[in-house]
Amino acid sequence: MVPEISVGEGIDTKIDQTALATESHGKWVKRGNQEILVVPYSTSSQNIKGTFNGTHMPEKVLVYNNQVIDKESHTIRATQPTWTDNHLNMQVYNGSSGLEKNLEATKLAVDGSYSGQVNLWDAQTLANLQNNSLDPFKKNSDYEGGGDKDCQSNGLQSVQFTGYEAEYSDILSRLQVGEFSPYLTQWQVASNDPLRKYIWQLSDFSRTFSMPVYRLPEGESLSSVKDNGAEKDSILPLKLEHNAVALGLIEKYPIMMIGSDVAISPRNLLNENGALTCYNPFTQDLTITGYALPSITNLRFVLNSTNPDDASNQVKVNPDGSFKFVAHHVGPVVEKAFVVKYDQTINGETTAKTQEHALKVNLSQPAIHLDTDIHWVQRPNSHHFDVYTSNTSFTLSGQVSAYNTGVAVNVNGENVFVGKTNWDDASKYGTPYLGFAPEKFSKTYQLNKHETTTYNIMPYQLTDTGNVGDTYEIVVHQVGK
């Protein structure tokens, strides 16, 4: 790191725990070594107050709740803010159901103090949405605060506050990329930009802190919450509710569907246990699951027949609002629009309604699996790896797979593999997609001592070069011998 660009390791912060508990009418409890602010149900929002200190004082601060509701799957995910195109605002959710807002990072006071208002989920609603087992695309890493979807501490949410140094905004406006990531480096600025001379990454100029908050379910009181407990102890035992109302459906959005509208690719064909999620490439059946409010009757997905009233299009809705529908003859590469028809009764008046949706399957999208070891350090929720080695050579290897198509693996502009993968001989149901006749690739590179080298890896389809799989960035740090 060059001395001309000071970085943010020195950013630190503290919050006034006593003031936060008093203003929210709550209290701090401990589960293991973790301190958690528990607030009553009546506290629907929280004013977060704190003070930045440390070697590098930030210029701006952003306060937000990162537990957000996903509009398509109607489940809760942990989401980081994303800069908008004007480089001034960040697009985030503030914790309210379905509300997306552009929030501006505010100027930090001279004394380093800051405050920010965030909305809070109640624990019962949050737990219901976090534990929605219908969502085949979610991963455990989507959840923060209380841990993954099976953790007994469900109901926690993570309130976060990020400090940005002055250089962050200046560099951000000079980046030549379409999508912004906190890990962008000097290679993303113009070749004639003086920043190109220095070694830095955007995340050097910001730092994020988090605070777990638990808003009690309706009808519960603080006196029921133990002040201390083991790490895995729940704040309160929650019995998860799985019905349309508990999952947050409203009359304006009365149906939740999972399996449609989101493209099914090799990336999400299987869940974390290696089982097929909602599409079976061998039978070419696609299963749509979901919930509907009690006001919905005569639900039909016009997929198996052009006649909306055909029995093959009828959807049976169970007493709890859940349903499962199987669409047949869905090919491995298809994008197909379809309509959903239903009757909705509100205040005694029944209205016939229609929604438009789509089935999207693209199993020809290439996927790669890299050979890693203990020297590879992956940044959370990213395809970025840092590799630290004393060797003077580095071998990049792995497997590539796609559905019956020619594929290539490109590293820094050079194709290190060109070939064809074929799933025709695959017969084991539920085998992870990289077990479907993958091809191996390998390339060895020489390293200079004490230098850092970046390898950008991109798999793509030969007959459609725009059909690109997930890309990876590997930064190799040669640390000498």
GROMACS .gro file of N, CA and C in nm, residues 338-446:
model
  327
  338PHE      N    1  -4.613  -1.701  -1.945
  338PHE     CA    2  -4.741  -1.765  -1.919
  338PHE      C    3  -4.823  -1.674  -1.828
  339VAL      N    4  -4.953  -1.702  -1.819
  339VAL     CA    5  -5.041  -1.620  -1.737
  339VAL      C    6  -5.093  -1.703  -1.620
  340VAL      N    7  -5.118  -1.633  -1.512
  340VAL     CA    8  -5.181  -1.691  -1.393
  340VAL      C    9  -5.318  -1.627  -1.380
  341LYS      N   10  -5.420  -1.710  -1.372
  341LYS     CA   11  -5.557  -1.660  -1.360
  341LYS      C   12  -5.616  -1.704  -1.226
  342TYR      N   13  -5.696  -1.617  -1.167
  342TYR     CA   14  -5.759  -1.650  -1.040
  342TYR      C   15  -5.876  -1.555  -1.014
  343ASP      N   16  -5.960  -1.595  -0.920
  343ASP     CA   17  -6.068  -1.510  -0.873
  343ASP      C   18  -6.032  -1.463  -0.733
  344GLN      N   19  -6.057  -1.335  -0.704
  344GLN     CA   20  -6.026  -1.280  -0.573
  344GLN      C   21  -6.150  -1.214  -0.516
  345THR      N   22  -6.184  -1.253  -0.392
  345THR     CA   23  -6.303  -1.200  -0.326
  345THR      C   24  -6.261  -1.108  -0.212
  346ILE      N   25  -6.298  -0.980  -0.221
  346ILE     CA   26  -6.267  -0.881  -0.118
  346ILE      C   27  -6.397  -0.808  -0.084
  347ASN      N   28  -6.431  -0.809   0.045
  347ASN     CA   29  -6.554  -0.744   0.094
  347ASN      C   30  -6.677  -0.794   0.019
  348GLY      N   31  -6.679  -0.926  -0.007
  348GLY     CA   32  -6.795  -0.987  -0.070
  348GLY      C   33  -6.802  -0.973  -0.220
  349GLU      N   34  -6.710  -0.901  -0.280
  349GLU     CA   35  -6.710  -0.881  -0.425
  349GLU      C   36  -6.599  -0.963  -0.490
  350THR      N   37  -6.635  -1.048  -0.587
  350THR     CA   38  -6.539  -1.137  -0.654
  350THR      C   39  -6.500  -1.079  -0.789
  351THR      N   40  -6.369  -1.076  -0.814
  351THR     CA   41  -6.315  -1.021  -0.939
  351THR      C   42  -6.220  -1.121  -1.002
  352ALA      N   43  -6.233  -1.141  -1.132
  352ALA     CA   44  -6.139  -1.227  -1.206
  352ALA      C   45  -6.015  -1.146  -1.239
  353LYS      N   46  -5.898  -1.203  -1.209
  353LYS     CA   47  -5.772  -1.131  -1.230
  353LYS      C   48  -5.671  -1.218  -1.303
  354THR      N   49  -5.571  -1.149  -1.362
  354THR     CA   50  -5.467  -1.218  -1.439
  354THR      C   51  -5.331  -1.157  -1.407
  355GLN      N   52  -5.233  -1.242  -1.392
  355GLN     CA   53  -5.094  -1.199  -1.376
  355GLN      C   54  -5.009  -1.259  -1.488
  356GLU      N   55  -4.902  -1.191  -1.524
  356GLU     CA   56  -4.809  -1.242  -1.624
  356GLU      C   57  -4.679  -1.286  -1.556
  357HIS      N   58  -4.632  -1.405  -1.591
  357HIS     CA   59  -4.509  -1.459  -1.535
  357HIS      C   60  -4.429  -1.527  -1.646
  358ALA      N   61  -4.316  -1.584  -1.611
  358ALA     CA   62  -4.231  -1.651  -1.710
  358ALA      C   63  -4.157  -1.767  -1.647
  359LEU      N   64  -4.137  -1.871  -1.727
  359LEU     CA   65  -4.046  -1.980  -1.690
  359LEU      C   66  -3.914  -1.955  -1.761
  360LYS      N   67  -3.806  -1.962  -1.685
  360LYS     CA   68  -3.674  -1.935  -1.742
  360LYS      C   69  -3.579  -2.047  -1.701
  361VAL      N   70  -3.528  -2.120  -1.799
  361VAL     CA   71  -3.430  -2.225  -1.773
  361VAL      C   72  -3.315  -2.207  -1.871
  362ASN      N   73  -3.194  -2.204  -1.821
  362ASN     CA   74  -3.077  -2.193  -1.909
  362ASN      C   75  -2.965  -2.278  -1.851
  363LEU      N   76  -2.974  -2.409  -1.878
  363LEU     CA   77  -2.871  -2.499  -1.827
  363LEU      C   78  -2.748  -2.502  -1.916
  364SER      N   79  -2.752  -2.429  -2.028
  364SER     CA   80  -2.632  -2.420  -2.111
  364SER      C   81  -2.533  -2.319  -2.056
  365GLN      N   82  -2.573  -2.244  -1.953
  365GLN     CA   83  -2.481  -2.147  -1.892
  365GLN      C   84  -2.368  -2.224  -1.824
  366PRO      N   85  -2.245  -2.198  -1.861
  366PRO     CA   86  -2.134  -2.276  -1.805
  366PRO      C   87  -2.114  -2.248  -1.656
  367ALA      N   88  -2.064  -2.349  -1.587
  367ALA     CA   89  -2.030  -2.335  -1.444
  367ALA      C   90  -1.893  -2.395  -1.421
  368ILE      N   91  -1.815  -2.333  -1.333
  368ILE     CA   92  -1.683  -2.387  -1.302
  368ILE      C   93  -1.670  -2.411  -1.152
  369HIS      N   94  -1.584  -2.504  -1.119
  369HIS     CA   95  -1.549  -2.533  -0.980
  369HIS      C   96  -1.397  -2.531  -0.972
  370LEU      N   97  -1.342  -2.443  -0.887
  370LEU     CA   98  -1.198  -2.427  -0.878
  370LEU      C   99  -1.139  -2.520  -0.772
  371ASP      N  100  -1.020  -2.570  -0.799
  371ASP     CA  101  -0.947  -2.649  -0.700
  371ASP      C  102  -0.881  -2.552  -0.603
  372THR      N  103  -0.920  -2.558  -0.476
  372THR     CA  104  -0.866  -2.468  -0.376
  372THR      C  105  -0.801  -2.547  -0.263
  373ASP      N  106  -0.726  -2.477  -0.178
  373ASP     CA  107  -0.667  -2.539  -0.060
  373ASP      C  108  -0.666  -2.436   0.053
  374ILE      N  109  -0.596  -2.467   0.161
  374ILE     CA  110  -0.599  -2.381   0.279
  374ILE      C  111  -0.536  -2.245   0.255
  375HIS      N  112  -0.461  -2.229   0.146
  375HIS     CA  113  -0.397  -2.101   0.116
  375HIS      C  114  -0.492  -2.004   0.044
  376TRP      N  115  -0.609  -2.054   0.006
  376TRP     CA  116  -0.708  -1.971  -0.063
  376TRP      C  117  -0.802  -1.910   0.041
  377VAL      N  118  -0.818  -1.779   0.037
  377VAL     CA  119  -0.907  -1.709   0.130
  377VAL      C  120  -1.017  -1.643   0.048
  378GLN      N  121  -1.141  -1.686   0.070
  378GLN     CA  122  -1.253  -1.631  -0.007
  378GLN      C  123  -1.321  -1.518   0.070
  379ARG      N  124  -1.345  -1.409   0.001
  379ARG     CA  125  -1.420  -1.301   0.062
  379ARG      C  126  -1.566  -1.342   0.073
  380PRO      N  127  -1.631  -1.310   0.184
  380PRO     CA  128  -1.769  -1.356   0.207
  380PRO      C  129  -1.863  -1.316   0.094
  381ASN      N  130  -1.948  -1.412   0.055
  381ASN     CA  131  -2.052  -1.387  -0.046
  381ASN      C  132  -1.998  -1.328  -0.174
  382SER      N  133  -1.883  -1.378  -0.219
  382SER     CA  134  -1.824  -1.325  -0.342
  382SER      C  135  -1.752  -1.436  -0.415
  383HIS      N  136  -1.708  -1.406  -0.537
  383HIS     CA  137  -1.625  -1.497  -0.616
  383HIS      C  138  -1.482  -1.446  -0.620
  384HIS      N  139  -1.440  -1.378  -0.516
  384HIS     CA  140  -1.304  -1.326  -0.506
  384HIS      C  141  -1.225  -1.410  -0.406
  385PHE      N  142  -1.105  -1.454  -0.449
  385PHE     CA  143  -1.015  -1.529  -0.363
  385PHE      C  144  -0.881  -1.458  -0.355
  386ASP      N  145  -0.821  -1.457  -0.236
  386ASP     CA  146  -0.683  -1.416  -0.219
  386ASP      C  147  -0.602  -1.541  -0.188
  387VAL      N  148  -0.491  -1.559  -0.260
  387VAL     CA  149  -0.405  -1.676  -0.241
  387VAL      C  150  -0.267  -1.627  -0.199
  388TYR      N  151  -0.215  -1.681  -0.089
  388TYR     CA  152  -0.085  -1.642  -0.038
  388TYR      C  153   0.010  -1.761  -0.050
  389THR      N  154   0.121  -1.740  -0.120
  389THR     CA  155   0.213  -1.850  -0.146
  389THR      C  156   0.357  -1.802  -0.147
  390SER      N  157   0.447  -1.890  -0.108
  390SER     CA  158   0.590  -1.862  -0.118
  390SER      C  159   0.650  -1.928  -0.243
  391ASN      N  160   0.569  -2.002  -0.317
  391ASN     CA  161   0.616  -2.066  -0.440
  391ASN      C  162   0.635  -1.963  -0.551
  392THR      N  163   0.717  -1.998  -0.646
  392THR     CA  164   0.740  -1.910  -0.760
  392THR      C  165   0.655  -1.949  -0.881
  393SER      N  166   0.561  -2.043  -0.860
  393SER     CA  167   0.466  -2.079  -0.965
  393SER      C  168   0.330  -2.102  -0.901
  394PHE      N  169   0.227  -2.086  -0.982
  394PHE     CA  170   0.090  -2.101  -0.933
  394PHE      C  171   0.010  -2.176  -1.038
  395THR      N  172  -0.057  -2.284  -0.998
  395THR     CA  173  -0.139  -2.364  -1.089
  395THR      C  174  -0.286  -2.336  -1.064
  396LEU      N  175  -0.352  -2.289  -1.167
  396LEU     CA  176  -0.495  -2.263  -1.164
  396LEU      C  177  -0.565  -2.381  -1.231
  397SER      N  178  -0.649  -2.452  -1.157
  397SER     CA  179  -0.713  -2.570  -1.212
  397SER      C  180  -0.854  -2.584  -1.156
  398GLY      N  181  -0.932  -2.670  -1.223
  398GLY     CA  182  -1.068  -2.693  -1.178
  398GLY      C  183  -1.145  -2.774  -1.279
  399GLN      N  184  -1.279  -2.762  -1.270
  399GLN     CA  185  -1.368  -2.833  -1.360
  399GLN      C  186  -1.467  -2.735  -1.421
  400VAL      N  187  -1.511  -2.764  -1.542
  400VAL     CA  188  -1.611  -2.682  -1.609
  400VAL      C  189  -1.720  -2.775  -1.660
  401SER      N  190  -1.844  -2.731  -1.651
  401SER     CA  191  -1.956  -2.812  -1.696
  401SER      C  192  -2.065  -2.724  -1.751
  402ALA      N  193  -2.139  -2.776  -1.846
  402ALA     CA  194  -2.258  -2.710  -1.900
  402ALA      C  195  -2.343  -2.819  -1.963
  403TYR      N  196  -2.465  -2.783  -2.004
  403TYR     CA  197  -2.558  -2.883  -2.055
  403TYR      C  198  -2.541  -2.900  -2.205
  404ASN      N  199  -2.472  -3.007  -2.245
  404ASN     CA  200  -2.458  -3.044  -2.385
  404ASN      C  201  -2.417  -2.927  -2.475
  405THR      N  202  -2.304  -2.869  -2.446
  405THR     CA  203  -2.263  -2.753  -2.526
  405THR      C  204  -2.112  -2.738  -2.523
  406GLY      N  205  -2.058  -2.670  -2.623
  406GLY     CA  206  -1.917  -2.635  -2.623
  406GLY      C  207  -1.892  -2.519  -2.530
  407VAL      N  208  -1.787  -2.529  -2.450
  407VAL     CA  209  -1.757  -2.424  -2.353
  407VAL      C  210  -1.609  -2.391  -2.357
  408ALA      N  211  -1.575  -2.275  -2.304
  408ALA     CA  212  -1.436  -2.234  -2.292
  408ALA      C  213  -1.417  -2.170  -2.155
  409VAL      N  214  -1.294  -2.178  -2.104
  409VAL     CA  215  -1.257  -2.110  -1.981
  409VAL      C  216  -1.149  -2.010  -2.017
  410ASN      N  217  -1.179  -1.882  -1.994
  410ASN     CA  218  -1.088  -1.774  -2.031
  410ASN      C  219  -1.026  -1.715  -1.906
  411VAL      N  220  -0.893  -1.702  -1.906
  411VAL     CA  221  -0.820  -1.642  -1.795
  411VAL      C  222  -0.739  -1.525  -1.849
  412ASN      N  223  -0.774  -1.406  -1.805
  412ASN     CA  224  -0.703  -1.284  -1.847
  412ASN      C  225  -0.690  -1.273  -1.998
  413GLY      N  226  -0.799  -1.306  -2.069
  413GLY     CA  227  -0.801  -1.293  -2.214
  413GLY      C  228  -0.751  -1.413  -2.291
  414GLU      N  229  -0.703  -1.517  -2.222
  414GLU     CA  230  -0.651  -1.638  -2.289
  414GLU      C  231  -0.741  -1.757  -2.256
  415ASN      N  232  -0.783  -1.831  -2.358
  415ASN     CA  233  -0.860  -1.953  -2.336
  415ASN      C  234  -0.766  -2.065  -2.289
  416VAL      N  235  -0.785  -2.108  -2.166
  416VAL     CA  236  -0.701  -2.217  -2.113
  416VAL      C  237  -0.770  -2.351  -2.131
  417PHE      N  238  -0.898  -2.348  -2.172
  417PHE     CA  239  -0.971  -2.472  -2.204
  417PHE      C  240  -1.074  -2.442  -2.310
  418VAL      N  241  -1.084  -2.529  -2.410
  418VAL     CA  242  -1.190  -2.524  -2.510
  418VAL      C  243  -1.234  -2.667  -2.534
  419GLY      N  244  -1.362  -2.695  -2.517
  419GLY     CA  245  -1.409  -2.832  -2.536
  419GLY      C  246  -1.559  -2.841  -2.526
  420LYS      N  247  -1.610  -2.962  -2.505
  420LYS     CA  248  -1.754  -2.988  -2.499
  420LYS      C  249  -1.785  -3.073  -2.378
  421THR      N  250  -1.888  -3.035  -2.306
  421THR     CA  251  -1.936  -3.117  -2.195
  421THR      C  252  -2.070  -3.178  -2.234
  422ASN      N  253  -2.100  -3.294  -2.179
  422ASN     CA  254  -2.217  -3.369  -2.224
  422ASN      C  255  -2.283  -3.437  -2.105
  423TRP      N  256  -2.413  -3.412  -2.088
  423TRP     CA  257  -2.486  -3.473  -1.977
  423TRP      C  258  -2.565  -3.597  -2.021
  424ASP      N  259  -2.555  -3.637  -2.146
  424ASP     CA  260  -2.639  -3.745  -2.196
  424ASP      C  261  -2.620  -3.875  -2.118
  425ASP      N  262  -2.497  -3.899  -2.073
  425ASP     CA  263  -2.468  -4.026  -2.004
  425ASP      C  264  -2.493  -4.018  -1.854
  426ALA      N  265  -2.534  -3.902  -1.804
  426ALA     CA  266  -2.559  -3.889  -1.661
  426ALA      C  267  -2.688  -3.961  -1.625
  427SER      N  268  -2.683  -4.044  -1.523
  427SER     CA  269  -2.801  -4.123  -1.490
  427SER      C  270  -2.839  -4.116  -1.343
  428LYS      N  271  -2.748  -4.067  -1.258
  428LYS     CA  272  -2.776  -4.067  -1.115
  428LYS      C  273  -2.861  -3.946  -1.079
  429TYR      N  274  -2.982  -3.969  -1.036
  429TYR     CA  275  -3.073  -3.860  -1.000
  429TYR      C  276  -3.016  -3.780  -0.884
  430GLY      N  277  -3.017  -3.648  -0.900
  430GLY     CA  278  -2.974  -3.562  -0.792
  430GLY      C  279  -2.824  -3.542  -0.782
  431THR      N  280  -2.746  -3.599  -0.875
  431THR     CA  281  -2.602  -3.578  -0.871
  431THR      C  282  -2.571  -3.431  -0.894
  432PRO      N  283  -2.482  -3.371  -0.814
  432PRO     CA  284  -2.447  -3.231  -0.837
  432PRO      C  285  -2.406  -3.207  -0.982
  433TYR      N  286  -2.442  -3.089  -1.033
  433TYR     CA  287  -2.426  -3.065  -1.176
  433TYR      C  288  -2.282  -3.077  -1.223
  434LEU      N  289  -2.184  -3.051  -1.134
  434LEU     CA  290  -2.045  -3.065  -1.176
  434LEU      C  291  -2.005  -3.211  -1.184
  435GLY      N  292  -2.095  -3.302  -1.145
  435GLY     CA  293  -2.070  -3.444  -1.165
  435GLY      C  294  -2.121  -3.491  -1.300
  436PHE      N  295  -2.191  -3.404  -1.373
  436PHE     CA  296  -2.241  -3.440  -1.504
  436PHE      C  297  -2.132  -3.421  -1.608
  437ALA      N  298  -2.050  -3.522  -1.627
  437ALA     CA  299  -1.947  -3.523  -1.730
  437ALA      C  300  -1.868  -3.393  -1.736
  438PRO      N  301  -1.808  -3.349  -1.625
  438PRO     CA  302  -1.729  -3.225  -1.631
  438PRO      C  303  -1.597  -3.248  -1.703
  439GLU      N  304  -1.537  -3.141  -1.748
  439GLU     CA  305  -1.405  -3.145  -1.807
  439GLU      C  306  -1.307  -3.071  -1.715
  440LYS      N  307  -1.187  -3.121  -1.706
  440LYS     CA  308  -1.087  -3.058  -1.621
  440LYS      C  309  -1.003  -2.959  -1.700
  441PHE      N  310  -0.960  -2.852  -1.635
  441PHE     CA  311  -0.869  -2.757  -1.698
  441PHE      C  312  -0.758  -2.724  -1.599
  442SER      N  313  -0.642  -2.687  -1.652
  442SER     CA  314  -0.528  -2.655  -1.567
  442SER      C  315  -0.431  -2.567  -1.643
  443LYS      N  316  -0.372  -2.471  -1.572
  443LYS     CA  317  -0.272  -2.382  -1.631
  443LYS      C  318  -0.178  -2.337  -1.521
  444THR      N  319  -0.048  -2.344  -1.546
  444THR     CA  320   0.052  -2.305  -1.447
  444THR      C  321   0.116  -2.172  -1.490
  445TYR      N  322   0.129  -2.081  -1.395
  445TYR     CA  323   0.185  -1.950  -1.420
  445TYR      C  324   0.308  -1.928  -1.332
  446GLN      N  325   0.405  -1.857  -1.385
  446GLN     CA  326   0.523  -1.822  -1.308
  446GLN      C  327   0.497  -1.693  -1.230
   0.00000   0.00000   0.00000
